[in-house]
Amino acid sequence: MEKYINELNEAQKAPVLHKDGPLMVIAGAGSGKTRVLTYRIAYLMSLGVDSFNILALTFTNKAAREMKKRIADIVGTSEAKNLWMGTFHSVFAKLLRFDGDKLGYPANFTIYDTQDSQRLISAIIKEMGLDKDIYKYKQVQNRISSYKNSLITVKAYYNNSDLVEADAMAKRPRMGEIYQNYVDRCFKAGAMDFDDLLLRTNELLTRFPEVLAKYQDRFRYILVDEYQDTNHSQYLIVKALSDRFQNICVVGDDAQSIYSFRGANISNILNFQKDYDNVGMYRLEQNYRSTRNIVNAANSIIAKNTNQLEKVVWTSNDEGPLIKVHRSPTDAEEGRFVSGTIFEEKMQNQMPNGNFAVLYRTNSQSRAIEDALRKRDIPYRIYGGLSFYQRKEIKDVLSYLRLVINPKDEEALKRIINFPARGIGQSTMDKLTVAANHYNRSIFEVMDNLDRIDLKINSGTKRKLGDFVAMIKSFQIMNESADAFTLAEHVAKKSGVLLEFKKDGTPEGIGKMENIEELLNGIKDFVEGQKELADAKGDIGEFLEDVALATDLDKDTGDDDRVALMTIHLAKGLEFPYVFIVGMEEDLFPSAMSMNTRSELEEERRLFYVALTRAEKQAYLTYTQNRYRWGKLVDAEPSRFIEEIDEKYVENLTPVVRSRYTPLIDVDIFGDVDKSKLRQNKPTHGTPPSGIKPNENQLRKLRKLKPELSTPVGNTNSVDPNLTEGSLVNHTRFGRGQVIKIEGVGNDKKAEIKFDKGDIKKLLLRFAKLEVL
Ligand SMILES: Nc1ncnc2c1ncn2[C@@H]1O[C@H](COP(=O)(O)OP(=O)(O)OP(=O)(O)O)[C@@H](O)[C@H]1O
Ligand SMILES: [Mg+2]
C-alpha cells in the first residue's frame, strides 16, 4: 500500500489517510478528487476494514467498475468485488430488492424508465378525460418527478397550498389527482420509477428504524463522488445512513455543479460543515490533467462567476498549445473542421480515435458532426440521445422478459399483448383495464381469472387471452432454471417477435431482426460477465435491472476505438487528450433558456468550465455563422464565453468577428425545395452500445438517410456573379423581386430581396434558385 500512497501528492495523502469521522474534499477540476476517493477505499481495506462495510456512490456505474478494478490492483485481492459501489439509483435499487417488501413492493419490482412513466401518465390523462394540450404529459411527468425528488408525497402535495395554487394557476387544477393515480398505478403494477428508487429508500429508512439500523451498521464507511450534484433526496439518504458512525467522505467542486435543473442542490456542499461535527476539510490545488494554458483559461472563465467558493488551481504540466477557436459558415462545415482536424492529428501523431471527444450543449447538435465523421470513415460513438434499449423492437422483447419477472407490469403488458397481432383489440383491453381497476388487481391477474368474472368477452377472445397467459407462464417456468441468454433467445422465438420482423421482409424489418440478434449477443456477454462476480447469477432479472439503470456512459466497455460524442453534462468526471467544444454560440451555449437570471447564466458558465477542463492537451472551440435550427437556418453569433477567456490563452484560427447583438433572422435557404422532405431526414440518434453495433449494411442505410445539408440543394450556378443591390431577379417560387441588400462573401453571401408579392426575404445565394432579369 505504501508504494501506492506515494502516487499521491501531500495534499492528496491527507484526506486518504484521514482517520475516522466526516471529511470533505473541495477542489477544482482534474486535481485528483476521484483518485483520492479510490485510494481512500483501498487504504481503508488495507487497514482491515471489511469490504462489505464500505459504500461508494459514483456518477456512473462505469466509474464504479473502474474504481473497483483500480482498488483490486492496489490491495491485490478479489475482495473489491464485495464493495457496494455504483450510482445512487443502482445501489438503492439493490437495497430495495432486499427490503422493499416492507413497503409492499415485490422483490422483483419492475423499474419503469422515463418512456414507461410518460406512457402511463398519458394514459391516465386520457382516462381522466383531460385536455392533453393543457396537461402535457412531459410537463406533468417533470412536475411529479420534482415533487418526488423533494420528497413531496401526494399527501404533502395537498397540504402545500403554494404547490396546489401554482398548478391551479398553470390551469392544471387536477395535478394532485393525476399524481395520486400515477402513484397507485405504479404500485399496483409492482413498479418503481427512477425517482421512487430514492423516495422509497427514504421512506424505508424513516419508517423502519430497524432497517435503518441494519444499513447504518453495514455501511460504516460511506464515500460520495461529485457531491455538488446530489439532490435533496440523495442528501437525506446519505445523512441517515452515515448518522451513526459519521464516517462520511464527500468530494466535489462547487464550480462543477451543473444539474440544478434536475434538483441538484449546491447547498449540500455549502452546509456540510454544519451537518456534521469536526469535519476534516481538505483542498487540492494541483491539476494533473491539463496543460497550463487550459488550466489558466478555465480559471479565467470561472472567475467571472460571483457565487462560488474561493479556489486555487495550478499545474506543473507543460504550457501546451493555445486554445484554438474556429469559425465556420454553417454547422455542416463545423463538422468538417472537426473531422478534418481529427483526421490530420491521427495521421501526424498516430493517435487512436479514443483520444478525441466532441462535446455539445444539446443532443441535436451531433447530427452534423456524425455526418462529417462518417464521410471520413472515422468511427465514433454517441452517448445519450435515443438509446439502443429504447428502440421499439428491443423494448418489445424486453417487455416480454419484464412480464416473465413481474406479470403485474402494466406498461410491458400493454406493449405486447397484441404484438405480434393475436386478435386482442382495444375494446378487450379497455374491459380488462376497467375490471383491473374495479377489483384492484393487475390486468394479468384479471386475464388469469376470466372464468370467474363475466366481462362480456367472447369465447374466441377468451381463448386468445388464455393462450397468452399460458405462454407467459411457460416462460416463467423456464426462468426458474435458465440463464438470461437461454431464456431471452427462447422468448424472442416463441413469442413470435423475431418471426414477425422476418416475415416483414423489408430492409427495416431485417434491420430490426438484426438488432434483436445483437440484443441477444449483448445478453450473452452480460451472462458471462455476471458469472464472474461474487454474488450474481446471470439471470434475466439481473439483466433487466442493468438495462434499466445503465447510464449512457455505462454501455461503453472501451473495447473498440472510437471518437466520443456526448453532451457536456454527460462528460462530467471524464478526460480526453483532445476536446472539441462545438456550437459555441449565443442562444445555444449559453442556452437561450438559461439567460433569464444570473444564477442560470452562472450554471451555463460552470458547464463551460466542466467542458474545457475535460481536455488534457488541446481544446478547440468552434462556432458557426449560420446554424440550421428548428428547421430553419438562423444567423448565429459567437458565445460570450469565448470572449470571457483571457485572450492570452486563445488563438483564433479564423479572423475575429466581434460579438455583437444581431437579431435572429430566418433565412430561407431552400427556395423551392419541398421542406417536408428535408425534415424527414432527421438523424436517428444513438449508436448502439458496444457489442451491439450497426453492421455495414445498416450504416450504409443510415448514410443514405442523411443528406449533407451543406451540399447545395438548389441550383448554385444560376446566380449571376454580378448580382448587385438593385438587381431585378426572378425566383422560381417567390416570383419577381428586387435586391435591396447584399451581405457576406463566398459561401455565405446572402441577398435581401423585396418580392413583388410584398414579402422581404433573405436568401443564401448558393442555395437560392434565382434568375437575374
Ligand atoms: N498525484 C498524482 N500524480 C499523477 N497523476 C495524478 C495525480 N492525481 C491525479 N492524477 C491524474 O489526474 C487526472 C485527474 O484526476 P481525477 O480524475 O481524480 O480528478 P478530479 O478532481 O476527480 O477531476 P474532476 O473534477 O474532473 O472530476 C487523472 O488522470 C488522475 O489519474
Ligand atoms: Mg472526478
PDB file of N, CA and C and ligand atoms in Angstrom, residues 7-9 12 28-35 226 256 288-289 573 575 614, ligand 1:
ATOM      1  N   GLU A   7       1.955   7.533  -4.822  1.00  0.00           N
ATOM      2  CA  GLU A   7       1.434   8.046  -6.095  1.00  0.00           C
ATOM      3  C   GLU A   7       0.543   9.269  -5.866  1.00  0.00           C
ATOM      4  N   LEU A   8       0.515   9.721  -4.614  1.00  0.00           N
ATOM      5  CA  LEU A   8      -0.309  10.887  -4.287  1.00  0.00           C
ATOM      6  C   LEU A   8       0.583  12.018  -3.837  1.00  0.00           C
ATOM      7  N   ASN A   9       0.160  13.244  -4.069  1.00  0.00           N
ATOM      8  CA  ASN A   9       0.928  14.359  -3.514  1.00  0.00           C
ATOM      9  C   ASN A   9       0.521  14.565  -2.057  1.00  0.00           C
ATOM     10  N   GLN A  12      -3.062  15.370  -1.307  1.00  0.00           N
ATOM     11  CA  GLN A  12      -3.981  14.248  -1.554  1.00  0.00           C
ATOM     12  C   GLN A  12      -3.858  13.177  -0.472  1.00  0.00           C
ATOM     13  N   GLY A  28     -10.804  21.961  -7.408  1.00  0.00           N
ATOM     14  CA  GLY A  28     -11.112  22.213  -8.807  1.00  0.00           C
ATOM     15  C   GLY A  28     -10.943  20.969  -9.671  1.00  0.00           C
ATOM     16  N   ALA A  29     -11.280  21.124 -10.929  1.00  0.00           N
ATOM     17  CA  ALA A  29     -11.266  20.014 -11.871  1.00  0.00           C
ATOM     18  C   ALA A  29      -9.858  19.438 -12.028  1.00  0.00           C
ATOM     19  N   GLY A  30      -9.780  18.144 -12.166  1.00  0.00           N
ATOM     20  CA  GLY A  30      -8.523  17.493 -12.508  1.00  0.00           C
ATOM     21  C   GLY A  30      -7.503  17.456 -11.395  1.00  0.00           C
ATOM     22  N   SER A  31      -7.936  17.768 -10.172  1.00  0.00           N
ATOM     23  CA  SER A  31      -6.965  17.844  -9.083  1.00  0.00           C
ATOM     24  C   SER A  31      -6.850  16.523  -8.326  1.00  0.00           C
ATOM     25  N   GLY A  32      -7.582  15.518  -8.743  1.00  0.00           N
ATOM     26  CA  GLY A  32      -7.420  14.196  -8.143  1.00  0.00           C
ATOM     27  C   GLY A  32      -8.457  13.832  -7.100  1.00  0.00           C
ATOM     28  N   LYS A  33      -9.637  14.455  -7.136  1.00  0.00           N
ATOM     29  CA  LYS A  33     -10.679  14.123  -6.161  1.00  0.00           C
ATOM     30  C   LYS A  33     -11.098  12.659  -6.289  1.00  0.00           C
ATOM     31  N   THR A  34     -11.347  12.239  -7.526  1.00  0.00           N
ATOM     32  CA  THR A  34     -11.789  10.868  -7.735  1.00  0.00           C
ATOM     33  C   THR A  34     -10.667   9.899  -7.347  1.00  0.00           C
ATOM     34  N   ARG A  35      -9.434  10.304  -7.641  1.00  0.00           N
ATOM     35  CA  ARG A  35      -8.302   9.470  -7.252  1.00  0.00           C
ATOM     36  C   ARG A  35      -8.222   9.321  -5.733  1.00  0.00           C
ATOM     37  N   GLU A 226     -18.548  13.549  -6.724  1.00  0.00           N
ATOM     38  CA  GLU A 226     -19.413  14.552  -7.373  1.00  0.00           C
ATOM     39  C   GLU A 226     -20.535  14.999  -6.420  1.00  0.00           C
ATOM     40  N   GLN A 256     -18.363  22.928 -10.485  1.00  0.00           N
ATOM     41  CA  GLN A 256     -18.838  21.982 -11.497  1.00  0.00           C
ATOM     42  C   GLN A 256     -20.257  21.511 -11.210  1.00  0.00           C
ATOM     43  N   TYR A 288      -3.537  17.739 -12.456  1.00  0.00           N
ATOM     44  CA  TYR A 288      -2.649  16.818 -13.154  1.00  0.00           C
ATOM     45  C   TYR A 288      -3.136  16.507 -14.557  1.00  0.00           C
ATOM     46  N   ARG A 289      -4.297  16.990 -14.880  1.00  0.00           N
ATOM     47  CA  ARG A 289      -4.924  16.564 -16.128  1.00  0.00           C
ATOM     48  C   ARG A 289      -4.484  17.376 -17.335  1.00  0.00           C
ATOM     49  N   GLY A 573     -16.485  14.479 -15.050  1.00  0.00           N
ATOM     50  CA  GLY A 573     -15.598  13.486 -14.455  1.00  0.00           C
ATOM     51  C   GLY A 573     -14.667  12.790 -15.443  1.00  0.00           C
ATOM     52  N   GLU A 575     -12.029  12.501 -18.974  1.00  0.00           N
ATOM     53  CA  GLU A 575     -10.934  13.277 -19.563  1.00  0.00           C
ATOM     54  C   GLU A 575     -10.524  12.701 -20.904  1.00  0.00           C
ATOM     55  N   ARG A 614     -12.184  19.119 -19.388  1.00  0.00           N
ATOM     56  CA  ARG A 614     -12.078  17.706 -19.795  1.00  0.00           C
ATOM     57  C   ARG A 614     -10.823  17.486 -20.637  1.00  0.00           C
TER      58      ARG A 614
HETATM   59  N1  LIG B   1      -0.757  12.693  -7.688  1.00  0.00           N
HETATM   60  C1  LIG B   1      -0.985  12.421  -8.956  1.00  0.00           C
HETATM   61  N2  LIG B   1       0.012  12.043  -9.767  1.00  0.00           N
HETATM   62  C2  LIG B   1      -0.231  11.764 -11.068  1.00  0.00           C
HETATM   63  N3  LIG B   1      -1.427  11.843 -11.659  1.00  0.00           N
HETATM   64  C3  LIG B   1      -2.469  12.223 -10.900  1.00  0.00           C
HETATM   65  C4  LIG B   1      -2.306  12.521  -9.526  1.00  0.00           C
HETATM   66  N4  LIG B   1      -3.519  12.857  -9.040  1.00  0.00           N
HETATM   67  C5  LIG B   1      -4.400  12.764 -10.060  1.00  0.00           C
HETATM   68  N5  LIG B   1      -3.770  12.372 -11.186  1.00  0.00           N
HETATM   69  C6  LIG B   1      -4.380  12.187 -12.518  1.00  0.00           C
HETATM   70  O1  LIG B   1      -5.012  13.395 -12.889  1.00  0.00           O
HETATM   71  C7  LIG B   1      -6.209  13.177 -13.581  1.00  0.00           C
HETATM   72  C8  LIG B   1      -7.357  13.853 -12.873  1.00  0.00           C
HETATM   73  O2  LIG B   1      -7.638  13.198 -11.651  1.00  0.00           O
HETATM   74  P1  LIG B   1      -9.129  12.956 -11.148  1.00  0.00           P
HETATM   75  O3  LIG B   1      -9.956  12.493 -12.279  1.00  0.00           O
HETATM   76  O4  LIG B   1      -9.076  12.174  -9.918  1.00  0.00           O
HETATM   77  O5  LIG B   1      -9.507  14.479 -10.840  1.00  0.00           O
HETATM   78  P2  LIG B   1     -10.884  15.048 -10.308  1.00  0.00           P
HETATM   79  O6  LIG B   1     -10.543  16.093  -9.318  1.00  0.00           O
HETATM   80  O7  LIG B   1     -11.750  13.950  -9.880  1.00  0.00           O
HETATM   81  O8  LIG B   1     -11.435  15.748 -11.642  1.00  0.00           O
HETATM   82  P3  LIG B   1     -12.948  16.165 -11.964  1.00  0.00           P
HETATM   83  O9  LIG B   1     -13.206  17.398 -11.174  1.00  0.00           O
HETATM   84  O10 LIG B   1     -12.932  16.471 -13.417  1.00  0.00           O
HETATM   85  O11 LIG B   1     -13.831  15.030 -11.584  1.00  0.00           O
HETATM   86  C9  LIG B   1      -6.369  11.666 -13.657  1.00  0.00           C
HETATM   87  O12 LIG B   1      -5.867  11.220 -14.885  1.00  0.00           O
HETATM   88  C10 LIG B   1      -5.529  11.184 -12.497  1.00  0.00           C
HETATM   89  O13 LIG B   1      -5.065   9.874 -12.706  1.00  0.00           O
END
